[in-house]
PDB file of C-alpha atoms and ligand atoms in Angstrom:
ATOM      1  CA  UNK X   8      38.280 162.935  70.704  1.00 50.00           C
ATOM      2  CA  UNK X   9      41.861 162.666  71.340  1.00 59.00           C
ATOM      3  CA  UNK X  10      44.223 162.667  68.162  1.00 80.00           C
ATOM      4  CA  UNK X  11      47.429 161.233  67.240  1.00 93.00           C
ATOM      5  CA  UNK X  12      50.626 162.944  68.418  1.00 98.00           C
ATOM      6  CA  UNK X  13      53.761 164.171  66.315  1.00 98.00           C
ATOM      7  CA  UNK X  14      57.276 165.458  66.898  1.00 98.00           C
ATOM      8  CA  UNK X  15      60.298 166.288  65.266  1.00 98.00           C
ATOM      9  CA  UNK X  16      63.605 167.900  66.272  1.00 98.00           C
ATOM     10  CA  UNK X  17      67.084 168.993  65.080  1.00 98.00           C
ATOM     11  CA  UNK X  18      70.356 169.583  66.436  1.00 97.00           C
ATOM     12  CA  UNK X  19      71.820 171.668  63.748  1.00 94.00           C
ATOM     13  CA  UNK X  20      72.377 171.749  60.024  1.00 91.00           C
ATOM     14  CA  UNK X  21      75.328 171.872  57.848  1.00 80.00           C
ATOM     15  CA  UNK X  22      78.202 170.362  56.187  1.00 72.00           C
ATOM     16  CA  UNK X  23      77.807 166.985  57.632  1.00 71.00           C
ATOM     17  CA  UNK X  24      79.059 164.501  55.150  1.00 72.00           C
ATOM     18  CA  UNK X  25      80.076 160.910  55.820  1.00 73.00           C
ATOM     19  CA  UNK X  26      83.635 160.930  56.979  1.00 73.00           C
ATOM     20  CA  UNK X  27      83.487 164.107  58.961  1.00 74.00           C
ATOM     21  CA  UNK X  28      82.395 162.489  61.973  1.00 84.00           C
ATOM     22  CA  UNK X  29      84.098 159.082  63.470  1.00 89.00           C
ATOM     23  CA  UNK X  30      81.689 156.096  63.880  1.00 92.00           C
ATOM     24  CA  UNK X  31      81.896 156.624  67.908  1.00 94.00           C
ATOM     25  CA  UNK X  32      80.852 160.353  67.478  1.00 91.00           C
ATOM     26  CA  UNK X  33      77.867 159.222  64.959  1.00 92.00           C
ATOM     27  CA  UNK X  34      76.684 156.717  67.513  1.00 95.00           C
ATOM     28  CA  UNK X  35      76.959 159.270  70.279  1.00 95.00           C
ATOM     29  CA  UNK X  36      75.029 162.016  68.197  1.00 95.00           C
ATOM     30  CA  UNK X  37      72.340 159.160  67.323  1.00 96.00           C
ATOM     31  CA  UNK X  38      71.971 158.323  70.796  1.00 97.00           C
ATOM     32  CA  UNK X  39      71.638 162.007  72.081  1.00 97.00           C
ATOM     33  CA  UNK X  40      69.061 162.686  69.420  1.00 97.00           C
ATOM     34  CA  UNK X  41      67.170 159.584  70.397  1.00 98.00           C
ATOM     35  CA  UNK X  42      67.056 160.420  74.184  1.00 98.00           C
ATOM     36  CA  UNK X  43      65.948 164.079  73.474  1.00 98.00           C
ATOM     37  CA  UNK X  44      62.978 162.673  71.058  1.00 98.00           C
ATOM     38  CA  UNK X  45      61.844 160.121  73.695  1.00 98.00           C
ATOM     39  CA  UNK X  46      62.014 162.946  76.407  1.00 98.00           C
ATOM     40  CA  UNK X  47      59.416 165.138  74.391  1.00 98.00           C
ATOM     41  CA  UNK X  48      57.337 161.816  73.089  1.00 98.00           C
ATOM     42  CA  UNK X  49      57.169 160.876  76.519  1.00 98.00           C
ATOM     43  CA  UNK X  50      55.475 163.911  77.607  1.00 98.00           C
ATOM     44  CA  UNK X  51      53.131 163.757  74.577  1.00 98.00           C
ATOM     45  CA  UNK X  52      51.985 160.112  75.405  1.00 97.00           C
ATOM     46  CA  UNK X  53      51.119 160.735  78.688  1.00 97.00           C
ATOM     47  CA  UNK X  54      48.905 163.549  77.668  1.00 98.00           C
ATOM     48  CA  UNK X  55      50.905 166.423  78.022  1.00 98.00           C
ATOM     49  CA  UNK X  56      50.904 169.632  76.350  1.00 98.00           C
ATOM     50  CA  UNK X  57      53.190 170.092  73.099  1.00 98.00           C
ATOM     51  CA  UNK X  58      54.587 173.239  74.896  1.00 98.00           C
ATOM     52  CA  UNK X  59      55.751 170.994  77.560  1.00 98.00           C
ATOM     53  CA  UNK X  60      57.073 168.336  75.106  1.00 98.00           C
ATOM     54  CA  UNK X  61      59.124 170.742  73.168  1.00 98.00           C
ATOM     55  CA  UNK X  62      60.751 172.266  75.980  1.00 98.00           C
ATOM     56  CA  UNK X  63      61.446 168.499  77.603  1.00 98.00           C
ATOM     57  CA  UNK X  64      63.309 167.844  74.241  1.00 98.00           C
ATOM     58  CA  UNK X  65      65.285 170.891  74.185  1.00 98.00           C
ATOM     59  CA  UNK X  66      66.505 170.904  77.792  1.00 98.00           C
ATOM     60  CA  UNK X  67      67.842 167.475  76.847  1.00 98.00           C
ATOM     61  CA  UNK X  68      69.606 168.914  73.786  1.00 98.00           C
ATOM     62  CA  UNK X  69      70.884 171.832  75.874  1.00 98.00           C
ATOM     63  CA  UNK X  70      72.612 169.513  78.448  1.00 98.00           C
ATOM     64  CA  UNK X  71      74.422 167.542  75.652  1.00 97.00           C
ATOM     65  CA  UNK X  72      78.005 169.004  74.807  1.00 95.00           C
ATOM     66  CA  UNK X  73      77.641 168.096  71.209  1.00 93.00           C
ATOM     67  CA  UNK X  74      75.208 170.521  70.453  1.00 95.00           C
ATOM     68  CA  UNK X  75      75.593 174.440  70.315  1.00 96.00           C
ATOM     69  CA  UNK X  76      73.062 175.347  72.936  1.00 97.00           C
ATOM     70  CA  UNK X  77      73.263 175.493  76.643  1.00 97.00           C
ATOM     71  CA  UNK X  78      76.410 173.320  77.482  1.00 97.00           C
ATOM     72  CA  UNK X  79      78.448 173.181  74.571  1.00 95.00           C
ATOM     73  CA  UNK X  80      77.446 176.662  73.245  1.00 96.00           C
ATOM     74  CA  UNK X  81      80.002 178.415  70.879  1.00 95.00           C
ATOM     75  CA  UNK X  82      82.358 181.154  72.385  1.00 94.00           C
ATOM     76  CA  UNK X  83      81.895 184.676  71.308  1.00 95.00           C
ATOM     77  CA  UNK X  84      84.833 186.885  70.303  1.00 93.00           C
ATOM     78  CA  UNK X  85      85.510 188.062  73.683  1.00 93.00           C
ATOM     79  CA  UNK X  86      85.722 184.376  75.067  1.00 95.00           C
ATOM     80  CA  UNK X  87      82.359 184.027  76.902  1.00 97.00           C
ATOM     81  CA  UNK X  88      78.968 182.231  75.687  1.00 97.00           C
ATOM     82  CA  UNK X  89      75.752 184.457  75.094  1.00 98.00           C
ATOM     83  CA  UNK X  90      72.649 182.126  74.456  1.00 98.00           C
ATOM     84  CA  UNK X  91      69.364 182.749  72.708  1.00 98.00           C
ATOM     85  CA  UNK X  92      66.100 180.792  72.892  1.00 98.00           C
ATOM     86  CA  UNK X  93      62.423 181.170  72.176  1.00 98.00           C
ATOM     87  CA  UNK X  94      59.330 179.017  72.709  1.00 99.00           C
ATOM     88  CA  UNK X  95      55.895 179.490  71.342  1.00 98.00           C
ATOM     89  CA  UNK X  96      52.454 177.870  71.785  1.00 98.00           C
ATOM     90  CA  UNK X  97      50.230 177.310  68.728  1.00 98.00           C
ATOM     91  CA  UNK X  98      47.166 177.207  70.779  1.00 98.00           C
ATOM     92  CA  UNK X  99      47.023 180.640  71.748  1.00 98.00           C
ATOM     93  CA  UNK X 100      50.227 182.596  70.163  1.00 98.00           C
ATOM     94  CA  UNK X 101      51.774 183.181  73.589  1.00 98.00           C
ATOM     95  CA  UNK X 102      55.763 183.144  73.024  1.00 98.00           C
ATOM     96  CA  UNK X 103      58.762 183.798  75.230  1.00 98.00           C
ATOM     97  CA  UNK X 104      62.207 184.319  74.272  1.00 99.00           C
ATOM     98  CA  UNK X 105      65.734 185.337  75.520  1.00 98.00           C
ATOM     99  CA  UNK X 106      68.697 186.697  73.743  1.00 98.00           C
ATOM    100  CA  UNK X 107      72.292 187.205  74.953  1.00 98.00           C
ATOM    101  CA  UNK X 108      71.765 185.622  78.343  1.00 98.00           C
ATOM    102  CA  UNK X 109      74.592 184.308  80.275  1.00 98.00           C
ATOM    103  CA  UNK X 110      73.687 182.226  83.369  1.00 98.00           C
ATOM    104  CA  UNK X 111      70.609 180.501  82.992  1.00 98.00           C
ATOM    105  CA  UNK X 112      71.493 176.569  82.710  1.00 98.00           C
ATOM    106  CA  UNK X 113      68.666 175.722  80.384  1.00 98.00           C
ATOM    107  CA  UNK X 114      67.916 179.053  78.187  1.00 98.00           C
ATOM    108  CA  UNK X 115      64.723 177.271  76.945  1.00 98.00           C
ATOM    109  CA  UNK X 116      63.208 177.461  80.376  1.00 98.00           C
ATOM    110  CA  UNK X 117      64.448 180.964  80.548  1.00 98.00           C
ATOM    111  CA  UNK X 118      62.287 181.583  77.546  1.00 98.00           C
ATOM    112  CA  UNK X 119      59.304 179.742  79.108  1.00 98.00           C
ATOM    113  CA  UNK X 120      59.690 181.883  82.354  1.00 98.00           C
ATOM    114  CA  UNK X 121      59.267 184.957  79.996  1.00 98.00           C
ATOM    115  CA  UNK X 122      56.312 183.368  78.375  1.00 98.00           C
ATOM    116  CA  UNK X 123      54.687 182.618  81.649  1.00 98.00           C
ATOM    117  CA  UNK X 124      55.864 185.079  84.074  1.00 98.00           C
ATOM    118  CA  UNK X 125      56.465 188.338  82.336  1.00 98.00           C
ATOM    119  CA  UNK X 126      54.306 190.688  80.146  1.00 97.00           C
ATOM    120  CA  UNK X 127      56.834 190.744  77.333  1.00 98.00           C
ATOM    121  CA  UNK X 128      57.851 188.282  74.487  1.00 98.00           C
ATOM    122  CA  UNK X 129      61.752 188.890  74.416  1.00 98.00           C
ATOM    123  CA  UNK X 130      64.061 189.736  76.671  1.00 98.00           C
ATOM    124  CA  UNK X 131      67.633 190.640  75.998  1.00 98.00           C
ATOM    125  CA  UNK X 132      71.159 190.999  77.723  1.00 98.00           C
ATOM    126  CA  UNK X 133      71.782 192.316  81.369  1.00 97.00           C
ATOM    127  CA  UNK X 134      67.834 192.973  81.872  1.00 98.00           C
ATOM    128  CA  UNK X 135      67.075 189.407  80.700  1.00 98.00           C
ATOM    129  CA  UNK X 136      69.933 188.167  82.967  1.00 98.00           C
ATOM    130  CA  UNK X 137      68.202 190.064  85.884  1.00 98.00           C
ATOM    131  CA  UNK X 138      64.698 188.901  84.925  1.00 98.00           C
ATOM    132  CA  UNK X 139      66.017 185.089  85.087  1.00 98.00           C
ATOM    133  CA  UNK X 140      67.999 185.423  88.231  1.00 98.00           C
ATOM    134  CA  UNK X 141      64.856 186.460  89.810  1.00 98.00           C
ATOM    135  CA  UNK X 142      62.740 183.371  88.783  1.00 98.00           C
ATOM    136  CA  UNK X 143      62.755 180.881  91.793  1.00 95.00           C
ATOM    137  CA  UNK X 144      62.452 177.776  89.571  1.00 95.00           C
ATOM    138  CA  UNK X 145      65.587 178.537  87.091  1.00 98.00           C
ATOM    139  CA  UNK X 146      68.882 177.109  87.724  1.00 98.00           C
ATOM    140  CA  UNK X 147      71.820 179.527  87.238  1.00 98.00           C
ATOM    141  CA  UNK X 148      75.547 178.440  86.118  1.00 98.00           C
ATOM    142  CA  UNK X 149      78.866 180.496  85.967  1.00 98.00           C
ATOM    143  CA  UNK X 150      79.250 181.476  82.418  1.00 98.00           C
ATOM    144  CA  UNK X 151      82.151 179.018  81.949  1.00 97.00           C
ATOM    145  CA  UNK X 152      79.812 176.098  82.756  1.00 98.00           C
ATOM    146  CA  UNK X 153      79.016 176.056  78.952  1.00 97.00           C
ATOM    147  CA  UNK X 154      82.483 175.915  77.890  1.00 95.00           C
ATOM    148  CA  UNK X 155      83.890 172.697  76.203  1.00 93.00           C
ATOM    149  CA  UNK X 156      87.306 171.831  74.798  1.00 92.00           C
ATOM    150  CA  UNK X 157      85.722 171.205  71.425  1.00 87.00           C
ATOM    151  CA  UNK X 158      84.290 174.791  71.059  1.00 90.00           C
ATOM    152  CA  UNK X 159      87.417 176.270  72.616  1.00 91.00           C
ATOM    153  CA  UNK X 160      89.192 174.609  69.915  1.00 89.00           C
ATOM    154  CA  UNK X 161      86.948 175.963  67.182  1.00 86.00           C
ATOM    155  CA  UNK X 162      87.122 179.396  68.682  1.00 88.00           C
ATOM    156  CA  UNK X 163      90.826 179.451  68.517  1.00 87.00           C
ATOM    157  CA  UNK X 164      90.649 178.012  64.775  1.00 85.00           C
ATOM    158  CA  UNK X 165      88.098 180.682  64.099  1.00 82.00           C
ATOM    159  CA  UNK X 166      90.564 183.388  65.185  1.00 80.00           C
ATOM    160  CA  UNK X 167      93.176 182.252  63.078  1.00 79.00           C
ATOM    161  CA  UNK X 168      90.596 182.566  60.031  1.00 70.00           C
ATOM    162  CA  UNK X 169      88.140 185.250  60.677  1.00 54.00           C
ATOM    163  CA  UNK X 170      86.323 184.345  57.324  1.00 52.00           C
ATOM    164  CA  UNK X 171      85.271 180.859  58.316  1.00 50.00           C
ATOM    165  CA  UNK X 172      82.137 180.207  60.511  1.00 50.00           C
ATOM    166  CA  UNK X 173      82.954 177.256  62.841  1.00 46.00           C
ATOM    167  CA  UNK X 174      79.999 175.709  64.741  1.00 45.00           C
ATOM    168  CA  UNK X 175      80.186 171.811  64.856  1.00 45.00           C
ATOM    169  CA  UNK X 176      82.301 168.781  65.524  1.00 40.00           C
ATOM    170  CA  UNK X 177      84.762 168.371  62.719  1.00 39.00           C
ATOM    171  CA  UNK X 178      85.751 171.811  62.917  1.00 39.00           C
ATOM    172  CA  UNK X 179      85.904 172.376  59.334  1.00 37.00           C
ATOM    173  CA  UNK X 180      83.909 174.534  56.901  1.00 42.00           C
ATOM    174  CA  UNK X 181      80.257 175.833  57.813  1.00 49.00           C
ATOM    175  CA  UNK X 182      78.419 173.892  60.147  1.00 57.00           C
ATOM    176  CA  UNK X 183      75.804 174.562  62.694  1.00 70.00           C
ATOM    177  CA  UNK X 184      74.515 173.105  66.132  1.00 88.00           C
ATOM    178  CA  UNK X 185      71.496 175.066  67.272  1.00 96.00           C
ATOM    179  CA  UNK X 186      68.758 172.615  68.679  1.00 98.00           C
ATOM    180  CA  UNK X 187      65.048 173.067  68.173  1.00 98.00           C
ATOM    181  CA  UNK X 188      61.905 170.849  68.633  1.00 98.00           C
ATOM    182  CA  UNK X 189      58.234 171.098  67.173  1.00 98.00           C
ATOM    183  CA  UNK X 190      55.442 168.646  68.499  1.00 98.00           C
ATOM    184  CA  UNK X 191      51.584 168.151  68.360  1.00 98.00           C
ATOM    185  CA  UNK X 192      49.780 167.065  71.180  1.00 98.00           C
ATOM    186  CA  UNK X 193      46.492 164.964  71.729  1.00 98.00           C
ATOM    187  CA  UNK X 194      44.581 168.176  72.236  1.00 97.00           C
ATOM    188  CA  UNK X 195      45.538 169.052  68.550  1.00 98.00           C
ATOM    189  CA  UNK X 196      47.941 171.840  69.589  1.00 98.00           C
ATOM    190  CA  UNK X 197      51.208 172.451  67.970  1.00 98.00           C
ATOM    191  CA  UNK X 198      54.412 174.091  69.776  1.00 99.00           C
ATOM    192  CA  UNK X 199      57.902 175.082  68.746  1.00 99.00           C
ATOM    193  CA  UNK X 200      61.070 175.795  70.745  1.00 99.00           C
ATOM    194  CA  UNK X 201      64.529 176.641  69.537  1.00 98.00           C
ATOM    195  CA  UNK X 202      67.892 177.272  71.468  1.00 98.00           C
ATOM    196  CA  UNK X 203      71.362 178.372  70.337  1.00 98.00           C
ATOM    197  CA  UNK X 204      74.838 179.927  71.350  1.00 97.00           C
ATOM    198  CA  UNK X 205      74.706 181.457  67.896  1.00 96.00           C
ATOM    199  CA  UNK X 206      77.772 181.701  65.780  1.00 93.00           C
ATOM    200  CA  UNK X 207      81.407 181.255  66.942  1.00 91.00           C
ATOM    201  CA  UNK X 208      83.302 184.351  67.346  1.00 91.00           C
ATOM    202  CA  UNK X 209      80.238 186.516  67.295  1.00 93.00           C
ATOM    203  CA  UNK X 210      80.547 190.169  68.596  1.00 94.00           C
ATOM    204  CA  UNK X 211      78.566 193.508  69.330  1.00 96.00           C
ATOM    205  CA  UNK X 212      75.705 191.662  70.756  1.00 96.00           C
ATOM    206  CA  UNK X 213      75.013 189.731  67.680  1.00 97.00           C
ATOM    207  CA  UNK X 214      71.689 187.989  67.880  1.00 98.00           C
ATOM    208  CA  UNK X 215      70.360 185.575  65.187  1.00 97.00           C
ATOM    209  CA  UNK X 216      67.004 184.322  63.997  1.00 98.00           C
ATOM    210  CA  UNK X 217      66.697 181.484  66.574  1.00 98.00           C
ATOM    211  CA  UNK X 218      65.062 183.594  69.502  1.00 98.00           C
ATOM    212  CA  UNK X 219      63.016 186.133  66.984  1.00 98.00           C
ATOM    213  CA  UNK X 220      59.549 184.975  66.877  1.00 98.00           C
ATOM    214  CA  UNK X 221      58.439 184.301  63.358  1.00 98.00           C
ATOM    215  CA  UNK X 222      62.061 183.803  62.038  1.00 98.00           C
ATOM    216  CA  UNK X 223      63.542 180.976  63.792  1.00 98.00           C
ATOM    217  CA  UNK X 224      60.575 179.957  65.771  1.00 98.00           C
ATOM    218  CA  UNK X 225      57.019 179.962  65.176  1.00 98.00           C
ATOM    219  CA  UNK X 226      53.708 178.084  66.247  1.00 98.00           C
ATOM    220  CA  UNK X 227      50.250 178.666  65.210  1.00 98.00           C
ATOM    221  CA  UNK X 228      47.352 175.707  65.247  1.00 98.00           C
ATOM    222  CA  UNK X 229      45.853 177.593  62.180  1.00 98.00           C
ATOM    223  CA  UNK X 230      49.112 176.445  60.140  1.00 98.00           C
ATOM    224  CA  UNK X 231      52.150 174.750  61.738  1.00 98.00           C
ATOM    225  CA  UNK X 232      54.851 174.746  64.227  1.00 98.00           C
ATOM    226  CA  UNK X 233      58.417 175.373  62.961  1.00 98.00           C
ATOM    227  CA  UNK X 234      61.947 175.411  64.233  1.00 98.00           C
ATOM    228  CA  UNK X 235      65.009 176.587  62.184  1.00 98.00           C
ATOM    229  CA  UNK X 236      68.466 176.079  62.069  1.00 97.00           C
ATOM    230  CA  UNK X 237      71.293 177.485  59.778  1.00 96.00           C
ATOM    231  CA  UNK X 238      72.784 180.987  59.158  1.00 94.00           C
ATOM    232  CA  UNK X 239      70.696 183.264  60.955  1.00 96.00           C
ATOM    233  CA  UNK X 240      71.371 186.516  59.003  1.00 96.00           C
ATOM    234  CA  UNK X 241      69.926 184.800  56.077  1.00 97.00           C
ATOM    235  CA  UNK X 242      66.845 183.297  57.806  1.00 97.00           C
ATOM    236  CA  UNK X 243      66.294 186.656  59.354  1.00 98.00           C
ATOM    237  CA  UNK X 244      66.059 188.374  55.904  1.00 98.00           C
ATOM    238  CA  UNK X 245      63.664 185.566  54.739  1.00 98.00           C
ATOM    239  CA  UNK X 246      61.492 185.225  57.655  1.00 98.00           C
ATOM    240  CA  UNK X 247      61.661 181.627  57.275  1.00 98.00           C
ATOM    241  CA  UNK X 248      59.159 180.303  60.153  1.00 98.00           C
ATOM    242  CA  UNK X 249      56.476 182.633  59.623  1.00 98.00           C
ATOM    243  CA  UNK X 250      57.059 182.808  55.604  1.00 98.00           C
ATOM    244  CA  UNK X 251      56.344 178.768  55.856  1.00 98.00           C
ATOM    245  CA  UNK X 252      53.064 179.017  58.112  1.00 98.00           C
ATOM    246  CA  UNK X 253      51.817 181.884  55.940  1.00 98.00           C
ATOM    247  CA  UNK X 254      52.043 179.750  52.532  1.00 98.00           C
ATOM    248  CA  UNK X 255      50.105 177.223  54.504  1.00 98.00           C
ATOM    249  CA  UNK X 256      47.536 179.260  56.163  1.00 97.00           C
ATOM    250  CA  UNK X 257      47.110 182.196  53.417  1.00 97.00           C
ATOM    251  CA  UNK X 258      47.903 180.354  50.197  1.00 95.00           C
ATOM    252  CA  UNK X 259      46.752 176.873  51.157  1.00 97.00           C
ATOM    253  CA  UNK X 260      50.037 175.091  50.505  1.00 98.00           C
ATOM    254  CA  UNK X 261      50.962 171.785  52.095  1.00 98.00           C
ATOM    255  CA  UNK X 262      53.631 171.968  54.816  1.00 98.00           C
ATOM    256  CA  UNK X 263      55.975 169.735  52.498  1.00 98.00           C
ATOM    257  CA  UNK X 264      55.404 172.450  49.444  1.00 98.00           C
ATOM    258  CA  UNK X 265      55.774 175.480  51.908  1.00 98.00           C
ATOM    259  CA  UNK X 266      59.030 174.101  53.326  1.00 98.00           C
ATOM    260  CA  UNK X 267      60.382 173.345  49.760  1.00 98.00           C
ATOM    261  CA  UNK X 268      59.541 176.723  48.726  1.00 98.00           C
ATOM    262  CA  UNK X 269      61.159 178.455  51.364  1.00 98.00           C
ATOM    263  CA  UNK X 270      64.178 176.355  52.243  1.00 98.00           C
ATOM    264  CA  UNK X 271      64.858 175.336  49.006  1.00 97.00           C
ATOM    265  CA  UNK X 272      63.790 178.503  47.013  1.00 98.00           C
ATOM    266  CA  UNK X 273      63.826 181.751  48.998  1.00 97.00           C
ATOM    267  CA  UNK X 274      66.445 180.935  51.524  1.00 97.00           C
ATOM    268  CA  UNK X 275      68.707 179.128  49.133  1.00 97.00           C
ATOM    269  CA  UNK X 276      68.407 181.619  46.525  1.00 97.00           C
ATOM    270  CA  UNK X 277      69.589 184.488  48.856  1.00 97.00           C
ATOM    271  CA  UNK X 278      72.761 182.143  49.933  1.00 95.00           C
ATOM    272  CA  UNK X 279      71.311 180.785  52.934  1.00 95.00           C
ATOM    273  CA  UNK X 280      72.319 177.221  54.382  1.00 94.00           C
ATOM    274  CA  UNK X 281      70.187 175.489  56.773  1.00 95.00           C
ATOM    275  CA  UNK X 282      66.878 173.717  57.368  1.00 97.00           C
ATOM    276  CA  UNK X 283      63.717 173.296  59.402  1.00 98.00           C
ATOM    277  CA  UNK X 284      61.742 170.718  61.311  1.00 98.00           C
ATOM    278  CA  UNK X 285      57.972 171.546  61.131  1.00 98.00           C
ATOM    279  CA  UNK X 286      54.420 169.684  62.241  1.00 98.00           C
ATOM    280  CA  UNK X 287      50.945 170.775  61.392  1.00 98.00           C
ATOM    281  CA  UNK X 288      47.886 170.392  63.458  1.00 98.00           C
ATOM    282  CA  UNK X 289      46.945 167.200  61.310  1.00 97.00           C
ATOM    283  CA  UNK X 290      50.196 165.500  62.126  1.00 97.00           C
ATOM    284  CA  UNK X 291      52.077 166.170  58.898  1.00 97.00           C
ATOM    285  CA  UNK X 292      55.885 166.119  59.925  1.00 98.00           C
ATOM    286  CA  UNK X 293      58.512 167.527  57.580  1.00 98.00           C
ATOM    287  CA  UNK X 294      62.207 167.771  57.945  1.00 98.00           C
ATOM    288  CA  UNK X 295      63.641 170.011  55.296  1.00 97.00           C
ATOM    289  CA  UNK X 296      67.103 171.456  54.715  1.00 96.00           C
ATOM    290  CA  UNK X 297      69.501 172.355  51.945  1.00 96.00           C
ATOM    291  CA  UNK X 298      72.598 171.448  53.318  1.00 93.00           C
ATOM    292  CA  UNK X 299      74.495 168.023  53.125  1.00 91.00           C
ATOM    293  CA  UNK X 300      73.175 167.049  56.699  1.00 92.00           C
ATOM    294  CA  UNK X 301      71.095 168.179  59.423  1.00 95.00           C
ATOM    295  CA  UNK X 302      71.051 166.415  63.065  1.00 96.00           C
ATOM    296  CA  UNK X 303      67.626 165.370  63.431  1.00 97.00           C
ATOM    297  CA  UNK X 304      65.083 163.204  64.713  1.00 98.00           C
ATOM    298  CA  UNK X 305      61.253 162.319  64.432  1.00 98.00           C
ATOM    299  CA  UNK X 306      58.528 160.142  65.285  1.00 98.00           C
ATOM    300  CA  UNK X 307      56.576 158.548  62.348  1.00 96.00           C
ATOM    301  CA  UNK X 308      52.662 158.105  62.299  1.00 94.00           C
ATOM    302  CA  UNK X 309      53.276 154.601  63.600  1.00 94.00           C
ATOM    303  CA  UNK X 310      55.061 155.600  66.528  1.00 95.00           C
ATOM    304  CA  UNK X 311      58.658 154.581  65.050  1.00 96.00           C
ATOM    305  CA  UNK X 312      61.505 156.812  66.371  1.00 98.00           C
ATOM    306  CA  UNK X 313      63.878 157.806  63.769  1.00 98.00           C
ATOM    307  CA  UNK X 314      67.290 159.736  63.994  1.00 98.00           C
ATOM    308  CA  UNK X 315      69.553 161.033  61.078  1.00 96.00           C
ATOM    309  CA  UNK X 316      72.564 162.968  60.425  1.00 94.00           C
ATOM    310  CA  UNK X 317      73.279 162.879  56.750  1.00 92.00           C
ATOM    311  CA  UNK X 318      70.699 163.347  53.776  1.00 90.00           C
ATOM    312  CA  UNK X 319      70.124 159.883  52.848  1.00 89.00           C
ATOM    313  CA  UNK X 320      70.353 158.770  56.544  1.00 90.00           C
ATOM    314  CA  UNK X 321      67.462 157.235  58.462  1.00 91.00           C
ATOM    315  CA  UNK X 322      67.904 155.158  61.516  1.00 93.00           C
ATOM    316  CA  UNK X 323      64.951 153.572  63.060  1.00 94.00           C
ATOM    317  CA  UNK X 324      65.086 152.613  66.591  1.00 94.00           C
ATOM    318  CA  UNK X 325      63.113 149.742  68.301  1.00 74.00           C
ATOM    319  CA  UNK X 326      60.699 151.408  70.733  1.00 67.00           C
TER     320      UNK X 326
HETATM  321  N1  LIG F 408      70.428 180.132  63.438  1.00 81.69           N
HETATM  322  C1  LIG F 408      71.444 180.291  64.317  1.00 81.69           C
HETATM  323  C2  LIG F 408      72.010 181.482  64.609  1.00 81.69           C
HETATM  324  O1  LIG F 408      72.258 182.152  63.548  1.00 81.69           O
HETATM  325  C3  LIG F 408      72.802 179.291  64.097  1.00 81.69           C
HETATM  326  C4  LIG F 408      72.283 177.939  63.948  1.00 81.69           C
HETATM  327  O2  LIG F 408      71.090 177.592  63.831  1.00 81.69           O
HETATM  328  O3  LIG F 408      73.264 176.842  64.091  1.00 81.69           O
HETATM  329  O4  LIG F 408      72.324 182.184  65.650  1.00 81.69           O
END
C-alpha cells in the first residue's frame, strides 16, 4: 500500500520582521522557497525516496544566494568560506556529514557521498576536502565562488561590531540563513538534510550543530525527521533534533508537543534562538520557531504548497 507524502523545509530563522526586507526581496525569497519545495515534492510524487527529496530541495537552496549555504555562505574571520552539511536516512539510520569543507559546490551532495561511499559518518576540514575531491560525481569550485556582495558587506560590518552576529539579508541584529529539509516518501520512510555556512566571522575551525547527527539533523522512522536552524551553540547543548525524536519514541509525545517543549522550552530557556522543521512517518508536519520569523515552506496534506517568512505568514501557491 502506498501512503501519502509530506515535505517541509527552512531557509533559516531569525529577526525577520515585516519591514526588514523590501517587497521585491520578499517576493524573491518566496519564489526561491517554492522552487526548492517543488524540487523535493517532485521527487516524492514520482515515487522517489525521502533521502533523494531532501537532497534535491537543499541543492536548490544551496544554489540560491539568499541563503547561508553553498552560494551565499557567510564569510569566516579570515575571509573565506567553510561549509557544513548533513543528511540522514530514517529507514536505516544511515547518515553522512561534512564540516569545514571548502570546495564542493553542493555540500549536501558531499554529505551524501560520505553516507554512500565512506565507512564514516562525519568528515571534517582538509581530510573531508580530500575525500570529496576523490568522488567522481561531485562538482568542485574555488572557494570564492561562494562569495556574494551581501555576505561581504555583512562580514565587513561584523568586523566593526564583533559582538553582533550577522547572517541574513537586512544586515541588522541576529538572523540566520541555514537551509534544511525533511520529507516522508510513499514507502513510509523519513529523511532529513541540513546545510550551512555557519556563522559570520567564525574562527578556529568553529563547527555548529548543522552537520552534527542528532543535534541539527536527525531522521528515524520510529519517530521523526528533523532539521534545525538557529544559534548552533545552543542547539548543541540542548541536542535539539534527537531531543525531539526521543520525546516521540520514548515518551509518546506528539511531534507538535515535542517541538514545542524543546524549541519554546529547553532551547529558549537556555537563550537559544531558532527553529526546526519536522515530519513523522504518519505525515504530521511541524514548523516551529521561537524567533520572529523563519524562512520556510511546506506541503499540506491536500497537496497545497505554502511558503512563509514571518510568524503569521502563510502564502498558498497554486499547484
Ligand atoms: N545552526 C547554524 C550554525 O550554528 C546557523 C544557522 O542555523 O543559521 O552553524
